[in-house]
CSV table of C-alpha atoms in Angstrom, one decimal:
chain,number,residue,atom,x,y,z
A,1,UNK,CA,104.4,133.1,104.4
A,2,UNK,CA,104.6,132.0,100.8
A,3,UNK,CA,101.8,129.5,100.0
A,4,UNK,CA,103.1,129.2,96.4
A,5,UNK,CA,106.5,128.0,97.6
A,6,UNK,CA,104.9,125.8,100.2
A,7,UNK,CA,102.8,124.2,97.5
A,8,UNK,CA,105.9,123.4,95.4
A,9,UNK,CA,107.8,122.1,98.4
A,10,UNK,CA,104.8,119.8,99.2
A,11,UNK,CA,104.8,118.6,95.6
A,12,UNK,CA,108.5,117.7,95.9
A,13,UNK,CA,107.8,115.9,99.2
A,14,UNK,CA,105.0,114.0,97.5
A,15,UNK,CA,107.4,112.7,94.8
A,16,UNK,CA,110.1,111.8,97.2
A,17,UNK,CA,107.8,109.8,99.5
A,18,UNK,CA,106.2,108.2,96.4
A,19,UNK,CA,109.7,107.0,95.3
A,20,UNK,CA,110.3,105.6,98.8
A,21,UNK,CA,107.0,103.7,98.8
A,22,UNK,CA,105.4,105.9,101.6
A,23,UNK,CA,102.2,106.2,99.6
A,24,UNK,CA,99.9,107.5,102.3
A,25,UNK,CA,102.3,110.3,103.1
A,26,UNK,CA,102.8,110.9,99.4
A,27,UNK,CA,99.1,111.2,98.8
A,28,UNK,CA,98.7,113.6,101.7
A,29,UNK,CA,101.5,115.9,100.5
A,30,UNK,CA,100.2,115.9,97.0
A,31,UNK,CA,96.6,116.7,98.1
A,32,UNK,CA,97.8,119.5,100.4
A,33,UNK,CA,99.8,121.0,97.5
A,34,UNK,CA,96.7,120.6,95.2
A,35,UNK,CA,94.6,122.6,97.6
A,36,UNK,CA,97.2,125.4,97.8
A,37,UNK,CA,97.6,125.5,94.0
A,38,UNK,CA,93.8,125.6,93.5
A,39,UNK,CA,93.6,128.5,96.0
A,40,UNK,CA,96.3,130.5,94.1
A,41,UNK,CA,94.9,129.7,90.7
A,42,UNK,CA,98.3,128.2,89.5
A,43,UNK,CA,97.1,125.8,86.8
A,44,UNK,CA,100.5,124.3,86.1
A,45,UNK,CA,100.8,123.5,89.9
A,46,UNK,CA,97.3,122.1,89.9
A,47,UNK,CA,98.2,119.8,87.0
A,48,UNK,CA,101.4,118.7,88.7
A,49,UNK,CA,99.6,117.9,92.0
A,50,UNK,CA,96.8,116.0,90.2
A,51,UNK,CA,99.4,114.0,88.4
A,52,UNK,CA,101.2,113.3,91.7
A,53,UNK,CA,98.0,112.1,93.3
A,54,UNK,CA,97.4,109.8,90.3
A,55,UNK,CA,100.9,108.4,90.4
A,56,UNK,CA,100.6,107.5,94.1
A,57,UNK,CA,97.1,105.9,93.6
A,58,UNK,CA,98.5,103.9,90.7
A,59,UNK,CA,101.3,102.5,92.9
A,60,UNK,CA,98.9,101.5,95.7
A,61,UNK,CA,97.6,97.9,95.8
A,62,UNK,CA,94.1,98.6,97.1
A,63,UNK,CA,92.2,98.9,93.8
A,64,UNK,CA,92.3,102.7,93.3
A,65,UNK,CA,93.1,102.5,89.6
A,66,UNK,CA,89.8,104.2,88.5
A,67,UNK,CA,90.5,107.1,90.8
A,68,UNK,CA,94.1,107.3,89.5
A,69,UNK,CA,92.8,107.5,85.9
A,70,UNK,CA,90.4,110.3,86.8
A,71,UNK,CA,93.3,112.4,88.3
A,72,UNK,CA,95.6,111.7,85.3
A,73,UNK,CA,92.8,112.7,82.9
A,74,UNK,CA,92.2,115.9,84.8
A,75,UNK,CA,95.9,116.7,84.8
A,76,UNK,CA,96.2,115.8,81.1
A,77,UNK,CA,93.3,118.2,80.3
A,78,UNK,CA,95.0,121.1,82.0
A,79,UNK,CA,98.4,120.3,80.5
A,80,UNK,CA,96.9,120.3,77.0
A,81,UNK,CA,95.1,123.6,77.7
A,82,UNK,CA,98.3,125.4,78.9
A,83,UNK,CA,100.4,123.8,76.2
A,84,UNK,CA,102.9,122.0,78.4
A,85,UNK,CA,103.7,119.2,75.9
A,86,UNK,CA,106.3,117.5,78.1
A,87,UNK,CA,103.8,117.0,80.9
A,88,UNK,CA,101.2,115.8,78.3
A,89,UNK,CA,103.6,113.0,77.4
A,90,UNK,CA,104.0,112.2,81.1
A,91,UNK,CA,100.3,112.0,81.7
A,92,UNK,CA,99.8,109.8,78.7
A,93,UNK,CA,102.5,107.5,80.0
A,94,UNK,CA,100.7,107.3,83.4
A,95,UNK,CA,97.4,106.4,81.7
A,96,UNK,CA,99.1,103.8,79.5
A,97,UNK,CA,100.7,102.1,82.5
A,98,UNK,CA,97.3,101.7,84.1
A,99,UNK,CA,95.8,100.4,80.8
A,100,UNK,CA,98.6,97.9,80.7
A,101,UNK,CA,98.0,96.8,84.3
A,102,UNK,CA,94.3,96.1,83.6
A,103,UNK,CA,95.0,94.4,80.2
A,104,UNK,CA,93.5,97.1,78.0
A,105,UNK,CA,96.3,96.8,75.6
A,106,UNK,CA,94.6,98.6,72.7
A,107,UNK,CA,94.1,101.6,74.8
A,108,UNK,CA,97.6,101.4,76.2
A,109,UNK,CA,99.1,101.3,72.7
A,110,UNK,CA,96.9,104.3,71.5
A,111,UNK,CA,98.0,106.4,74.5
A,112,UNK,CA,101.6,105.4,74.1
A,113,UNK,CA,101.8,106.1,70.4
A,114,UNK,CA,100.5,109.7,71.0
A,115,UNK,CA,102.9,110.1,73.9
A,116,UNK,CA,105.9,108.8,71.8
A,117,UNK,CA,105.3,111.4,69.1
A,118,UNK,CA,105.1,114.2,71.7
A,119,UNK,CA,108.1,113.0,73.7
A,120,UNK,CA,110.2,112.9,70.5
A,121,UNK,CA,109.1,116.4,69.5
A,122,UNK,CA,110.0,118.0,72.9
A,123,UNK,CA,113.2,115.9,73.2
A,124,UNK,CA,112.5,114.6,76.7
A,125,UNK,CA,114.6,111.6,77.6
A,126,UNK,CA,112.6,111.1,80.8
A,127,UNK,CA,109.2,110.9,79.3
A,128,UNK,CA,110.5,109.1,76.2
A,129,UNK,CA,111.9,106.3,78.4
A,130,UNK,CA,108.6,106.0,80.2
A,131,UNK,CA,106.6,105.9,76.9
A,132,UNK,CA,109.0,103.3,75.4
A,133,UNK,CA,108.6,101.1,78.4
A,134,UNK,CA,104.8,101.3,78.1
A,135,UNK,CA,105.0,100.3,74.4
A,136,UNK,CA,107.4,97.5,75.3
A,137,UNK,CA,105.1,96.2,78.0
A,138,UNK,CA,102.1,96.3,75.7
A,139,UNK,CA,104.1,94.4,73.0
A,140,UNK,CA,105.4,91.6,75.2
A,141,UNK,CA,102.1,91.2,76.9
A,142,UNK,CA,100.4,90.7,73.5
A,143,UNK,CA,103.1,88.4,72.2
A,144,UNK,CA,104.9,90.8,69.9
A,145,UNK,CA,108.3,90.1,71.3
A,146,UNK,CA,110.2,91.5,68.4
A,147,UNK,CA,108.6,94.9,68.8
A,148,UNK,CA,109.0,94.8,72.6
A,149,UNK,CA,112.7,94.1,72.2
A,150,UNK,CA,113.0,97.0,69.7
A,151,UNK,CA,111.2,99.5,72.0
A,152,UNK,CA,113.2,98.4,75.1
A,153,UNK,CA,116.5,98.5,73.4
A,154,UNK,CA,115.9,102.1,72.4
A,155,UNK,CA,114.9,102.8,76.0
A,156,UNK,CA,118.1,101.1,77.2
A,157,UNK,CA,120.3,103.2,74.8
A,158,UNK,CA,118.5,106.4,75.9
A,159,UNK,CA,118.7,105.7,79.7
A,160,UNK,CA,122.3,104.7,79.4
A,161,UNK,CA,123.2,108.0,77.8
A,162,UNK,CA,121.1,110.0,80.2
A,163,UNK,CA,122.4,108.2,83.3
A,164,UNK,CA,119.1,108.6,85.1
A,165,UNK,CA,119.2,105.7,87.6
A,166,UNK,CA,115.5,105.4,88.3
A,167,UNK,CA,114.8,105.2,84.6
A,168,UNK,CA,117.6,102.6,84.1
A,169,UNK,CA,116.0,100.4,86.8
A,170,UNK,CA,112.5,100.8,85.3
A,171,UNK,CA,113.8,99.8,81.8
A,172,UNK,CA,115.7,96.8,83.2
A,173,UNK,CA,112.6,95.6,85.0
A,174,UNK,CA,110.7,95.6,81.7
A,175,UNK,CA,113.7,94.0,79.8
A,176,UNK,CA,113.9,91.2,82.4
A,177,UNK,CA,110.1,90.6,82.0
A,178,UNK,CA,110.6,90.4,78.2
A,179,UNK,CA,113.3,87.8,78.7
A,180,UNK,CA,110.9,85.7,80.8
A,181,UNK,CA,108.4,86.0,78.0
A,182,UNK,CA,111.0,85.1,75.4
A,183,UNK,CA,112.0,82.0,77.4
A,184,UNK,CA,108.6,80.5,76.7
A,185,UNK,CA,109.2,80.7,72.9
A,186,UNK,CA,112.7,79.1,72.7
A,187,UNK,CA,114.1,75.7,73.7
A,188,UNK,CA,117.9,76.3,73.3
A,189,UNK,CA,118.2,79.5,75.5
A,190,UNK,CA,115.1,79.3,77.7
A,191,UNK,CA,117.0,78.5,80.9
A,192,UNK,CA,119.7,81.1,80.4
A,193,UNK,CA,117.1,83.8,79.6
A,194,UNK,CA,115.2,83.0,82.8
A,195,UNK,CA,118.4,83.1,84.8
A,196,UNK,CA,119.3,86.4,83.3
A,197,UNK,CA,115.8,87.7,84.0
A,198,UNK,CA,116.0,86.7,87.7
A,199,UNK,CA,119.5,88.3,88.0
A,200,UNK,CA,118.3,91.6,86.5
A,201,UNK,CA,115.1,91.6,88.6
A,202,UNK,CA,117.3,91.1,91.7
A,203,UNK,CA,119.4,94.0,90.7
A,204,UNK,CA,116.4,96.2,90.2
A,205,UNK,CA,114.9,95.0,93.6
A,206,UNK,CA,118.1,95.9,95.5
A,207,UNK,CA,119.0,99.2,93.8
A,208,UNK,CA,118.3,102.2,96.0
A,209,UNK,CA,117.3,104.5,93.1
A,210,UNK,CA,114.5,102.1,92.0
A,211,UNK,CA,111.0,103.4,92.6
A,212,UNK,CA,109.5,101.1,95.3
A,213,UNK,CA,106.7,100.2,93.1
A,214,UNK,CA,109.2,98.5,90.7
A,215,UNK,CA,111.1,97.0,93.6
A,216,UNK,CA,107.8,95.3,94.7
A,217,UNK,CA,107.0,94.2,91.2
A,218,UNK,CA,110.5,92.8,90.7
A,219,UNK,CA,109.9,90.6,93.8
A,220,UNK,CA,106.6,89.5,92.5
A,221,UNK,CA,108.1,88.7,89.1
A,222,UNK,CA,111.0,86.7,90.6
A,223,UNK,CA,108.5,84.7,92.6
A,224,UNK,CA,106.3,84.1,89.5
A,225,UNK,CA,109.3,82.9,87.4
A,226,UNK,CA,110.5,80.6,90.1
A,227,UNK,CA,107.0,79.2,90.7
A,228,UNK,CA,106.7,78.3,87.0
A,229,UNK,CA,110.3,77.1,86.7
A,230,UNK,CA,111.5,76.0,90.1
A,231,UNK,CA,115.0,75.2,88.8
A,232,UNK,CA,115.7,78.8,87.9
A,233,UNK,CA,118.3,80.5,90.0
A,234,UNK,CA,120.2,83.7,89.8
A,235,UNK,CA,123.9,83.4,88.9
A,236,UNK,CA,126.3,82.5,91.8
A,237,UNK,CA,127.9,86.0,91.5
A,238,UNK,CA,124.9,88.3,91.1
A,239,UNK,CA,125.3,91.8,89.7
A,240,UNK,CA,126.2,94.5,92.2
A,241,UNK,CA,123.2,96.6,93.2
A,242,UNK,CA,125.1,99.8,92.8
A,243,UNK,CA,124.9,102.8,90.4
A,244,UNK,CA,127.8,101.3,88.4
A,245,UNK,CA,126.1,97.9,88.5
A,246,UNK,CA,123.0,99.2,86.8
A,247,UNK,CA,125.2,100.9,84.1
A,248,UNK,CA,127.3,97.7,83.7
A,249,UNK,CA,124.1,95.6,83.2
A,250,UNK,CA,122.8,97.9,80.5
A,251,UNK,CA,126.2,98.0,78.7
A,252,UNK,CA,126.3,94.2,78.7
A,253,UNK,CA,122.8,93.9,77.3
A,254,UNK,CA,123.5,96.5,74.6
A,255,UNK,CA,126.8,94.8,73.7
A,256,UNK,CA,125.1,91.5,73.4
A,257,UNK,CA,122.4,93.0,71.3
A,258,UNK,CA,124.9,94.5,68.9
A,259,UNK,CA,126.7,91.2,68.6
A,260,UNK,CA,123.4,89.4,67.8
A,261,UNK,CA,122.6,92.1,65.2
A,262,UNK,CA,126.1,91.7,63.6
A,263,UNK,CA,125.7,87.9,63.5
A,264,UNK,CA,122.2,88.2,61.9
A,265,UNK,CA,123.5,90.6,59.3
A,266,UNK,CA,126.5,88.3,58.5
A,267,UNK,CA,124.2,85.3,58.1
A,268,UNK,CA,121.9,87.4,55.8
A,269,UNK,CA,124.8,88.4,53.6
A,270,UNK,CA,126.1,84.9,53.3
A,271,UNK,CA,122.7,83.5,52.4
A,272,UNK,CA,122.2,86.2,49.8
């Protein structure tokens, strides 16, 4: 007999089913919770449910992006009004994802820069990781590969420290996509980068903690890479799709990045 508790339980069910890719069920749970929150006048709950509906609509493939934007913007407006800065950052990340999806990179960058400032201020590793991925995606999509690598390395450090597996998988998806973009701009390491990209995408695809939307996108990305470069294959001994496998993959990438940075610094000192 507690509609407020029912509403929050429905909101949780909405997120769980979203993660599992059961988008029709997720939308239904979120919409039912939204109705209850509206009836009780719980503005925070309304904003959460609106954001949940938007998240689910974004993940669907039936062209409901405009509707998702409308729900994210409604949720963002309430979060600003009640002063919940963490959720403001989360809604900005949601809007930036959609802007990236439709190629509106200027808008995605604008939203992400605001979200980055807020996420840093509130110290939220979850929303900071999402925002950094949005910035990384905008950067690699527009050819600024150096900035993309910088954003995604920060996200890798952050998610490795927090140990949040869903975030780890999301960042690895974007890092793998960056590798595919980088392979177009190099001749000496092109094949190895594509091979590493496919291996990481396969890891993300097979990891149970990965949001289903990123599992589906990993499959599409692998198919895209192999269509462009048919000779590309994952290594004979692919990374284990386990919690430790994700952590191991991130540690290996960070170690490789530190080695490259050390080599670059050494070369600079010698040339100076």
